[in-house]
N, CA, C and O of each residue as an XYZ file, in Angstrom:
408
protein
N     -15.344    -69.216     25.717
C     -14.842    -68.660     26.960
C     -14.214    -67.301     26.687
O     -13.623    -67.085     25.628
N     -14.344    -66.381     27.646
C     -13.773    -65.040     27.482
C     -12.266    -65.061     27.724
O     -11.708    -66.032     28.234
N     -11.637    -63.975     27.347
C     -10.196    -63.858     27.543
C      -9.864    -63.769     29.034
O     -10.644    -63.213     29.808
N      -8.716    -64.311     29.441
C      -8.329    -64.219     30.845
C      -7.999    -62.772     31.225
O      -7.589    -61.973     30.382
N      -8.183    -62.455     32.495
C      -7.794    -61.154     33.032
C      -6.278    -61.072     33.086
O      -5.626    -61.967     33.623
N      -5.715    -60.009     32.538
C      -4.269    -59.758     32.671
C      -4.086    -58.802     33.837
O      -4.526    -57.654     33.784
N      -3.436    -59.281     34.890
C      -3.276    -58.496     36.108
C      -1.813    -58.506     36.533
O      -1.024    -59.340     36.090
N      -1.471    -57.558     37.404
C      -0.119    -57.488     37.958
C      -0.201    -57.388     39.470
O      -1.105    -56.755     40.016
N       0.744    -58.013     40.134
C       0.932    -57.872     41.569
C       2.300    -57.225     41.747
O       3.319    -57.814     41.387
N       2.326    -56.024     42.296
C       3.582    -55.288     42.495
C       3.901    -55.307     43.980
O       3.062    -54.953     44.808
N       5.125    -55.725     44.316
C       5.524    -55.720     45.714
C       6.822    -54.949     45.904
O       7.683    -54.915     45.025
N       6.939    -54.330     47.080
C       8.113    -53.541     47.438
C       9.075    -54.444     48.199
O       8.693    -55.091     49.174
N      10.329    -54.483     47.746
C      11.352    -55.277     48.413
C      12.692    -54.560     48.290
O      13.004    -54.027     47.224
N      13.482    -54.534     49.344
C      14.814    -53.925     49.227
C      15.572    -54.562     48.059
O      15.666    -55.786     47.965
N      16.104    -53.730     47.181
C      16.840    -54.219     46.020
C      15.963    -54.756     44.907
O      16.469    -55.338     43.948
N      14.638    -54.568     45.021
C      13.739    -55.048     43.980
C      14.048    -54.403     42.643
O      14.133    -53.180     42.543
N      14.213    -55.211     41.630
C      14.523    -54.732     40.275
C      13.445    -55.266     39.329
O      13.433    -56.458     39.021
N      12.537    -54.395     38.864
C      11.432    -54.870     38.035
C      11.844    -55.527     36.723
O      11.056    -56.267     36.136
N      13.042    -55.275     36.259
C      13.506    -55.930     35.032
C      13.961    -57.359     35.319
O      13.867    -58.228     34.453
N      14.451    -57.599     36.525
C      14.980    -58.908     36.886
C      14.009    -59.730     37.735
O      13.890    -60.938     37.534
N      13.324    -59.102     38.665
C      12.473    -59.814     39.625
C      11.014    -59.781     39.167
O      10.222    -58.965     39.638
N      10.682    -60.664     38.259
C       9.330    -60.735     37.696
C       9.043    -62.166     37.252
O       9.942    -62.897     36.835
N       7.773    -62.548     37.350
C       7.387    -63.883     36.939
C       5.893    -63.941     36.642
O       5.088    -63.350     37.363
N       5.530    -64.645     35.592
C       4.128    -64.851     35.228
C       3.576    -66.114     35.873
O       4.266    -67.130     35.960
N       2.346    -66.044     36.318
C       1.557    -67.207     36.711
C       0.333    -67.178     35.807
O      -0.450    -66.229     35.839
N       0.175    -68.210     35.013
C      -0.900    -68.214     34.017
C      -1.882    -69.334     34.336
O      -1.512    -70.505     34.427
N      -3.149    -68.942     34.503
C      -4.234    -69.903     34.692
C      -5.252    -69.666     33.593
O      -5.094    -68.762     32.772
N      -6.286    -70.471     33.582
C      -7.321    -70.322     32.567
C      -8.012    -68.966     32.649
O      -8.352    -68.387     31.617
N      -8.226    -68.449     33.861
C      -8.981    -67.210     34.025
C      -8.158    -65.969     34.280
O      -8.639    -64.855     34.074
N      -6.898    -66.142     34.734
C      -6.065    -64.985     35.088
C      -4.632    -65.237     34.649
O      -4.082    -66.322     34.838
N      -4.042    -64.202     34.055
C      -2.603    -64.185     33.774
C      -2.029    -63.107     34.687
O      -2.264    -61.916     34.484
N      -1.271    -63.540     35.697
C      -0.780    -62.625     36.734
C       0.724    -62.471     36.639
O       1.466    -63.454     36.646
N       1.166    -61.221     36.548
C       2.587    -60.911     36.520
C       2.976    -60.349     37.883
O       2.497    -59.284     38.272
N       3.836    -61.050     38.609
C       4.337    -60.593     39.909
C       5.689    -59.924     39.693
O       6.581    -60.487     39.059
N       5.828    -58.699     40.239
C       7.040    -57.912     39.991
C       7.465    -57.189     41.260
O       6.631    -56.649     41.985
N       8.774    -57.181     41.525
C       9.335    -56.454     42.662
C       9.820    -55.075     42.223
O      10.362    -54.910     41.131
N       9.615    -54.094     43.093
C      10.179    -52.752     42.928
C      10.872    -52.387     44.229
O      10.635    -53.006     45.266
N      11.731    -51.377     44.166
C      12.442    -50.981     45.379
C      11.901    -49.708     46.010
O      12.308    -49.356     47.117
N      10.982    -49.001     45.327
C      10.416    -47.774     45.900
C       9.155    -47.359     45.133
O       8.804    -47.963     44.119
N       8.495    -46.341     45.625
C       7.244    -45.875     45.026
C       7.447    -45.275     43.638
O       6.615    -45.482     42.755
N       8.532    -44.539     43.428
C       8.782    -43.957     42.100
C       8.836    -45.053     41.041
O       8.241    -44.931     39.970
N       9.560    -46.126     41.357
C       9.661    -47.250     40.434
C       8.288    -47.880     40.188
O       7.963    -48.263     39.064
N       7.494    -47.979     41.249
C       6.160    -48.589     41.132
C       5.262    -47.778     40.202
O       4.549    -48.349     39.377
N       5.289    -46.454     40.327
C       4.480    -45.604     39.450
C       4.880    -45.800     37.988
O       4.024    -46.001     37.127
N       6.173    -45.741     37.717
C       6.659    -45.909     36.343
C       6.303    -47.288     35.803
O       5.866    -47.423     34.660
N       6.492    -48.302     36.629
C       6.181    -49.667     36.219
C       4.699    -49.829     35.922
O       4.335    -50.431     34.911
N       3.848    -49.306     36.777
C       2.398    -49.429     36.572
C       1.994    -48.844     35.230
O       1.238    -49.465     34.482
N       2.492    -47.659     34.922
C       2.185    -47.033     33.626
C       2.632    -47.926     32.471
O       1.884    -48.153     31.519
N       3.846    -48.423     32.570
C       4.397    -49.270     31.515
C       3.581    -50.553     31.346
O       3.324    -50.982     30.221
N       3.179    -51.159     32.446
C       2.415    -52.406     32.369
C       1.071    -52.203     31.681
O       0.649    -53.030     30.873
N       0.411    -51.117     32.001
C      -0.891    -50.836     31.392
C      -0.725    -50.524     29.911
O      -1.469    -51.043     29.079
N       0.246    -49.680     29.577
C       0.433    -49.241     28.197
C       1.022    -50.323     27.293
O       0.593    -50.466     26.148
N       1.996    -51.084     27.789
C       2.731    -52.007     26.923
C       2.366    -53.478     27.094
O       2.524    -54.266     26.162
N       1.878    -53.856     28.280
C       1.577    -55.264     28.548
C       0.075    -55.553     28.532
O      -0.331    -56.714     28.591
N      -0.750    -54.511     28.453
C      -2.191    -54.712     28.468
C      -2.748    -55.122     29.818
O      -3.802    -55.755     29.890
N      -2.048    -54.767     30.892
C      -2.508    -55.099     32.245
C      -3.787    -54.325     32.533
O      -3.851    -53.113     32.326
N      -4.813    -55.041     33.018
C      -6.136    -54.444     33.239
C      -6.472    -54.243     34.709
O      -7.488    -53.625     35.026
N      -5.637    -54.755     35.617
C      -5.851    -54.584     37.054
C      -4.509    -54.746     37.757
O      -3.670    -55.547     37.342
N      -4.318    -53.978     38.824
C      -3.071    -54.030     39.588
C      -3.403    -54.222     41.054
O      -4.280    -53.553     41.600
N      -2.690    -55.145     41.684
C      -2.790    -55.302     43.135
C      -1.421    -55.006     43.723
O      -0.394    -55.439     43.201
N      -1.427    -54.259     44.823
C      -0.189    -53.871     45.496
C      -0.034    -54.649     46.787
O      -1.021    -54.976     47.446
N       1.208    -54.946     47.151
C       1.469    -55.674     48.385
C       1.237    -54.770     49.594
O       1.076    -53.557     49.459
N       1.224    -55.378     50.764
C       0.994    -54.649     52.005
C       2.087    -53.668     52.359
O       1.893    -52.842     53.250
N       3.231    -53.724     51.697
C       4.287    -52.749     51.946
C       3.936    -51.363     51.449
O       4.549    -50.381     51.868
N       2.952    -51.266     50.555
C       2.492    -49.969     50.079
C       1.544    -49.404     51.113
O       0.520    -50.013     51.421
N       1.873    -48.259     51.645
C       0.955    -47.585     52.546
C      -0.089    -46.824     51.745
O      -0.192    -46.983     50.528
N      -0.852    -46.007     52.431
C      -1.911    -45.232     51.776
C      -1.345    -44.280     50.729
O      -1.926    -44.113     49.657
N      -0.220    -43.663     51.038
C       0.399    -42.722     50.095
C       0.869    -43.448     48.839
O       0.601    -43.000     47.725
N       1.566    -44.563     49.015
C       2.058    -45.324     47.869
C       0.933    -45.853     47.003
O       1.020    -45.831     45.775
N      -0.124    -46.330     47.647
C      -1.281    -46.826     46.914
C      -1.913    -45.708     46.094
O      -2.254    -45.902     44.927
N      -2.069    -44.544     46.705
C      -2.662    -43.403     45.999
C      -1.804    -42.987     44.810
O      -2.330    -42.649     43.750
N      -0.496    -43.010     44.983
C       0.392    -42.622     43.882
C       0.244    -43.568     42.693
O       0.146    -43.116     41.552
N       0.229    -44.872     42.949
C       0.096    -45.837     41.851
C      -1.290    -45.720     41.215
O      -1.415    -45.735     39.991
N      -2.311    -45.606     42.030
C      -3.680    -45.493     41.500
C      -3.836    -44.261     40.618
O      -4.534    -44.309     39.605
N      -3.190    -43.158     40.993
C      -3.277    -41.929     40.199
C      -2.490    -42.033     38.892
O      -2.755    -41.291     37.947
N      -1.529    -42.946     38.837
C      -0.667    -43.071     37.661
C      -1.308    -43.846     36.520
O      -0.855    -43.756     35.378
N      -2.364    -44.611     36.819
C      -2.970    -45.472     35.798
C      -4.482    -45.333     35.791
O      -5.085    -44.813     36.730
N      -5.075    -45.809     34.711
C      -6.533    -45.758     34.569
C      -7.109    -47.179     34.555
O      -7.948    -47.515     33.719
N      -6.638    -48.008     35.505
C      -7.178    -49.355     35.707
C      -7.413    -49.513     37.208
O      -6.838    -48.766     38.000
N      -8.249    -50.474     37.613
C      -8.456    -50.680     39.047
C      -7.150    -51.045     39.756
O      -6.356    -51.840     39.252
N      -6.946    -50.450     40.931
C      -5.781    -50.750     41.770
C      -6.291    -51.162     43.135
O      -7.020    -50.415     43.786
N      -5.904    -52.360     43.570
C      -6.257    -52.860     44.890
C      -5.000    -53.015     45.722
O      -3.885    -52.901     45.212
N      -5.186    -53.276     47.006
C      -4.023    -53.387     47.881
C      -4.291    -54.373     49.009
O      -5.389    -54.425     49.563
N      -3.270    -55.152     49.336
C      -3.256    -55.979     50.534
C      -2.837    -55.038     51.656
O      -1.959    -54.204     51.434
N      -3.416    -55.127     52.839
C      -3.124    -54.138     53.881
C      -2.330    -54.719     55.038
O      -2.692    -55.752     55.602
N      -1.263    -54.056     55.376
C      -0.506    -54.226     56.609
C      -0.278    -52.814     57.130
O       0.132    -51.947     56.359
N      -0.527    -52.552     58.405
C      -0.141    -51.248     58.957
C       1.364    -51.191     59.133
O       1.988    -50.145     58.952
N       1.931    -52.321     59.485
C       3.386    -52.469     59.513
C       3.694    -53.737     58.728
O       2.975    -54.728     58.853
N       4.738    -53.720     57.933
C       5.012    -54.856     57.055
C       6.245    -55.615     57.528
O       7.312    -55.021     57.687
N       6.113    -56.920     57.754
C       7.240    -57.694     58.256
C       8.434    -57.753     57.303
O       9.564    -57.947     57.750
N       8.207    -57.590     56.013
C       9.299    -57.612     55.047
C      10.030    -56.285     54.920
O      11.048    -56.192     54.235
N       9.503    -55.247     55.589
C      10.119    -53.914     55.550
C      10.480    -53.469     56.977
O      10.293    -52.308     57.341
N      10.990    -54.397     57.762
C      11.390    -54.114     59.142
C      10.256    -53.534     59.975
O      10.469    -52.660     60.815
N       9.044    -54.035     59.730
C       7.861    -53.663     60.511
C       7.510    -52.184     60.456
O       7.096    -51.594     61.454
N       7.682    -51.590     59.271
C       7.206    -50.224     59.031
C       6.399    -50.220     57.739
O       6.456    -51.175     56.964
N       5.662    -49.168     57.511
C       4.913    -48.990     56.273
C       5.843    -48.412     55.206
O       6.793    -47.693     55.518
N       5.558    -48.734     53.962
C       6.306    -48.123     52.870
C       6.188    -46.620     52.894
O       7.094    -45.925     52.435
N       5.053    -46.080     53.437
C       4.903    -44.636     53.517
C       6.034    -44.020     54.333
O       6.521    -42.942     53.993
N       6.449    -44.674     55.382
C       7.544    -44.136     56.206
C       8.871    -44.196     55.457
O       9.720    -43.321     55.624
N       9.050    -45.220     54.638
C      10.316    -45.387     53.934
C      10.429    -44.567     52.652
O      11.510    -44.079     52.324
N       9.323    -44.414     51.927
C       9.415    -43.854     50.577
C       8.698    -42.529     50.373
O       8.746    -41.982     49.271
N       8.044    -41.998     51.379
C       7.306    -40.737     51.202
C       8.127    -39.547     51.625
O       7.657    -38.412     51.542
């Protein structure tokens, strides 16, 4: 059997601290690290660190990332970046992260 995919799911949450708010879910085919950040700057830095130090091969972003936030993270790394889409996000008072962090 081949090695499992090492992936990360990054989500934006008020007070999100990537050093504290993180957890692995490990299955036979995927090892997924879920991590909270509080803004786009943190997400960019975290994405770079995950790829360089953790061997993360794919990143998925939560719906709180708007088009701008998604583009910033995608430009920061050389691995596939996907995104769950919400035009307005219920966890961010029904606005896009683009309005909050751009």
